[in-house]
Short mmCIF file of C-alpha atoms in Angstrom, two decimals:
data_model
loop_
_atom_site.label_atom_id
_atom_site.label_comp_id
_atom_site.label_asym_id
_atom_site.label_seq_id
_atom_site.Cartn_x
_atom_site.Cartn_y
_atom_site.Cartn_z
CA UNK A 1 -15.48 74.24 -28.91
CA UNK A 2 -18.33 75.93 -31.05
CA UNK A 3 -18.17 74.90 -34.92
CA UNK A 4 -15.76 76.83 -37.08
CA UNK A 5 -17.15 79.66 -39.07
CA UNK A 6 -15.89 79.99 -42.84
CA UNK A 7 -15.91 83.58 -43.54
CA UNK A 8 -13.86 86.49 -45.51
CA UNK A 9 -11.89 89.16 -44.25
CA UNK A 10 -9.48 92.12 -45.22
CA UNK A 11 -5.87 91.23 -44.18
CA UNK A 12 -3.29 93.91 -45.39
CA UNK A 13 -5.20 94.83 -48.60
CA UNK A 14 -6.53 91.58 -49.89
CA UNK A 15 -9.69 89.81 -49.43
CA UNK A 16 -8.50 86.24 -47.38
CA UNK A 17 -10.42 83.37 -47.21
CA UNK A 18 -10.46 82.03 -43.64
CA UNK A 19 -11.99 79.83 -40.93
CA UNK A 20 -12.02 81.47 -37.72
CA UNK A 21 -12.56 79.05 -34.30
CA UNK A 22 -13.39 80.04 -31.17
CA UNK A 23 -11.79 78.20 -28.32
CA UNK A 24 -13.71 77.33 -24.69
CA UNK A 25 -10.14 79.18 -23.41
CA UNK A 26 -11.65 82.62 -25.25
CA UNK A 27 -9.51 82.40 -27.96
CA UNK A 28 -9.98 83.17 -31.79
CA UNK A 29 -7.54 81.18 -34.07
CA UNK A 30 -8.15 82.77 -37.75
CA UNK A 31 -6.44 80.03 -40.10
CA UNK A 32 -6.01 81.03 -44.14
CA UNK A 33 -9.48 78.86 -45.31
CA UNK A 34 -7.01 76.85 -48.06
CA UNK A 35 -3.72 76.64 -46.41
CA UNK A 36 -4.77 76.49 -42.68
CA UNK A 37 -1.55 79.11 -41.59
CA UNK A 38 -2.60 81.26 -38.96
CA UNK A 39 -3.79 84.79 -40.90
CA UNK A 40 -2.39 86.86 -37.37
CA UNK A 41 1.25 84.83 -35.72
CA UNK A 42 0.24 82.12 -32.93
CA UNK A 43 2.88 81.94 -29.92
CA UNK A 44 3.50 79.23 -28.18
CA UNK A 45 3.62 80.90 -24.38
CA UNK A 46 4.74 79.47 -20.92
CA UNK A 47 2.29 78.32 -19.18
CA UNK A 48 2.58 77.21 -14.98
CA UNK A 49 3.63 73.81 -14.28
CA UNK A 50 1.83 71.20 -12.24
CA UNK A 51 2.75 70.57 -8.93
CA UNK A 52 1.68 67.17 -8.28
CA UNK A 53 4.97 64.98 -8.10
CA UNK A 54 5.43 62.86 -11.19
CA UNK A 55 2.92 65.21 -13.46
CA UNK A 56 4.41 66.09 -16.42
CA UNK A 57 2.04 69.12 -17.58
CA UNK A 58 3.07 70.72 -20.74
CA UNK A 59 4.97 73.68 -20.56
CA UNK A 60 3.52 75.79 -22.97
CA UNK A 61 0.48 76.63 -25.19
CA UNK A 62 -0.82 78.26 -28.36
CA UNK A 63 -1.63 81.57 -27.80
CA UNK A 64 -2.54 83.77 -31.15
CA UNK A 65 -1.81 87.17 -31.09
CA UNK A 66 -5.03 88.60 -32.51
CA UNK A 67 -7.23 89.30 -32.19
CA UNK A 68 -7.03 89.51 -28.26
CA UNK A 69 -8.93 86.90 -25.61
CA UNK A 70 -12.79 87.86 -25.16
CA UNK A 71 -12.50 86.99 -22.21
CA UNK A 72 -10.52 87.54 -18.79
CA UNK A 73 -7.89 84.74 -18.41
CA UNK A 74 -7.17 85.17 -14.51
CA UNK A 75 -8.81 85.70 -11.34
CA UNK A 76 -6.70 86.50 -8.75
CA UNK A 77 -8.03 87.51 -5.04
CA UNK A 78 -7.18 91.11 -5.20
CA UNK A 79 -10.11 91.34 -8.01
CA UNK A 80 -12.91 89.13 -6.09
CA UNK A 81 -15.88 91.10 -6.45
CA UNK A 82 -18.99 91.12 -3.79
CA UNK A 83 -22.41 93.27 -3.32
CA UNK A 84 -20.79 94.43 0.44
CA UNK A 85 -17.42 94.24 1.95
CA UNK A 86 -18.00 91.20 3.61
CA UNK A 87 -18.74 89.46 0.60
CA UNK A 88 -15.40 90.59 -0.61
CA UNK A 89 -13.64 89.69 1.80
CA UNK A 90 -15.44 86.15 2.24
CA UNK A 91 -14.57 85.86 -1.67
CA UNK A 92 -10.47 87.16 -1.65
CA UNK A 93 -10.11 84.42 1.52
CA UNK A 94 -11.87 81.55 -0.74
CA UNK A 95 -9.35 82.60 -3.49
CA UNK A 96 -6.21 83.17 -1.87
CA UNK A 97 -5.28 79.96 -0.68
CA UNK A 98 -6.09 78.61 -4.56
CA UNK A 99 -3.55 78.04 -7.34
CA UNK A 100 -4.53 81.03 -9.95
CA UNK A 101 -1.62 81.72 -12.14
CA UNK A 102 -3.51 82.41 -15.40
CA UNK A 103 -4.75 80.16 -17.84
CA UNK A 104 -4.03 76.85 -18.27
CA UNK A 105 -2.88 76.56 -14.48
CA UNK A 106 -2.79 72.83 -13.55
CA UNK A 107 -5.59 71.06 -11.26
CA UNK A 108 -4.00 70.56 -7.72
CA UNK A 109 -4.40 69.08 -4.18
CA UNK A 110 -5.06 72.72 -2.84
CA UNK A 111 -7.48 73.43 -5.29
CA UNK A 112 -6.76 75.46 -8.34
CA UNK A 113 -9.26 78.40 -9.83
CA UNK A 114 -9.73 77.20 -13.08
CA UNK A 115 -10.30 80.85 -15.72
CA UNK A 116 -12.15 81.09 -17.89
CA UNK A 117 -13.81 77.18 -15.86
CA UNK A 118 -15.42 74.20 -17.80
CA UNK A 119 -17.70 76.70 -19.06
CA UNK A 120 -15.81 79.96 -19.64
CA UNK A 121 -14.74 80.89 -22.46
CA UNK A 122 -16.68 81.62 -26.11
CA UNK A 123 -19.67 79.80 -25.80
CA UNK A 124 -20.33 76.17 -27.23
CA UNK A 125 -23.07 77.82 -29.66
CA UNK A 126 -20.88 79.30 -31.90
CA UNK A 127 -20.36 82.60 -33.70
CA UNK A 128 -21.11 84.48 -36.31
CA UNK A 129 -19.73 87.12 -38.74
CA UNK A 130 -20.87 89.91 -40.04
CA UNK A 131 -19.17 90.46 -43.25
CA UNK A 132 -20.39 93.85 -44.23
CA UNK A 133 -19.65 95.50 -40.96
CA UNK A 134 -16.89 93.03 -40.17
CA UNK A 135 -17.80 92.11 -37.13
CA UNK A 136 -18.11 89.06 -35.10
CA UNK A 137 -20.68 88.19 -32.48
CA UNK A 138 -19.15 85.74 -29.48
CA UNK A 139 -21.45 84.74 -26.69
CA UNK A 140 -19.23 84.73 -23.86
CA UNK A 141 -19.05 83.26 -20.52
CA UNK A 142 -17.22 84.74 -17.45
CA UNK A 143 -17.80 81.77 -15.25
CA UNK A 144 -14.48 80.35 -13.23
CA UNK A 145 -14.31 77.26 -11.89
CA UNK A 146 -12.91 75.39 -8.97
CA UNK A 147 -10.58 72.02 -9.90
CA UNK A 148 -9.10 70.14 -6.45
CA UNK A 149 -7.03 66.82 -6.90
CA UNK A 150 -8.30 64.68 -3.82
CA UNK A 151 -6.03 61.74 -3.32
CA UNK A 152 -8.27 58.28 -4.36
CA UNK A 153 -7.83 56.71 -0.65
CA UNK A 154 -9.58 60.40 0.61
CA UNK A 155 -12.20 60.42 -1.52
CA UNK A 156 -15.00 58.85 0.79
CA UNK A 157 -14.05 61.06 3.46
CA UNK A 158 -14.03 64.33 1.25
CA UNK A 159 -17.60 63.29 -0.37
CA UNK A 160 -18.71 63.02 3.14
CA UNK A 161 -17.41 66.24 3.68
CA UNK A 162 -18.55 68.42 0.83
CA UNK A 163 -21.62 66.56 -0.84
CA UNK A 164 -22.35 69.66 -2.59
CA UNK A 165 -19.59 69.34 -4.86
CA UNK A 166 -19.01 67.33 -8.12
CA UNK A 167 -16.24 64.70 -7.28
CA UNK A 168 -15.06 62.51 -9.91
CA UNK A 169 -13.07 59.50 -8.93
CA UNK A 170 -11.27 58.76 -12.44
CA UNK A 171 -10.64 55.16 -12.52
CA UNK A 172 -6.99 54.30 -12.51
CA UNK A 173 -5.83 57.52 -11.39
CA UNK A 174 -4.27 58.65 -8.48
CA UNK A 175 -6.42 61.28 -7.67
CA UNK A 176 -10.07 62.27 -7.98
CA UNK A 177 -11.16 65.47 -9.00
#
């Protein structure tokens, strides 16, 4: 995540000290500066299980509650975009075969569209806050990203196949990635 910015703001009346961090997942946690309570409530949310037998993926996640996500947090085929029809439909029939439940939706065999991907989210340079306007400027990214579990004794055979793609064999697992 981008570094933490240390900042003031006007919470029901009073001037509160806070640090406010911005998340790769789009998020803005704004923690009281001395205490570190969240300033706006912070859920913990369901999020969709893994489906690779034995994972144990856990079964929820912070959300906070303010301000909202900067940035989308699912893709699903009915919203591919393309310059022509055909490249929408190419697009909705590369997505609709691909786990895409929402954020935090597990890597599996099938392939799972990761939202916002490895570099989604607010981006890695930081923000920074106006104070006299009270605003906050987030570089964003919109980029999604594709995660596929590839069994270890397939992963010759699938670097063969696709040598365009990224394939990392993580030693000791049972899957590559």
């Amino acid at each position: 995540p981008a570094q933490p910015v240390l900042t003031e703001i006007l919470h029901e009346g009073r001037l509160v000290p806070v640090v406010v961090q911005a998340t790769k997942m789009g998020f803005l946690f704004v923690l009281h500066r001395e205490t570190g309570v969240p300033v706006f409530p912070v859920e913990e949310r369901p999020v969709p299980a893994s489906d690779i037998p034995g994972e144990a993926a856990a079964r929820t996640q912070p959300f906070p509650t303010l301000p909202p996500a900067l940035v989308p947090q699912r893709l699903t085929a009915d919203e591919a975009w393309g310059a022509s029809e055909a490249d929408q439909k190419w697009c909705r029939e590369q997505i609709q075969p691909l786990r895409s439940e929402g954020i935090f939706t597990p890597p599996s065999v099938r392939g799972t569209l990761v939202v916002p991907g490895n570099v989604g989210g607010l981006h890695w340079g930081g923000v920074a806050f106006a104070r006299e306007q009270g605003l906050l400027i987030a570089p964003t990214n919109r980029l999604v990203a594709l995660a596929r579990l590839v069994p270890q004794a397939e992963v010759a055979g699938y670097r063969k196949e696709h040598p365009d793609r990224e394939t990392t064999r993580q030693r000791g697992a049972p899957y590559a990635m």
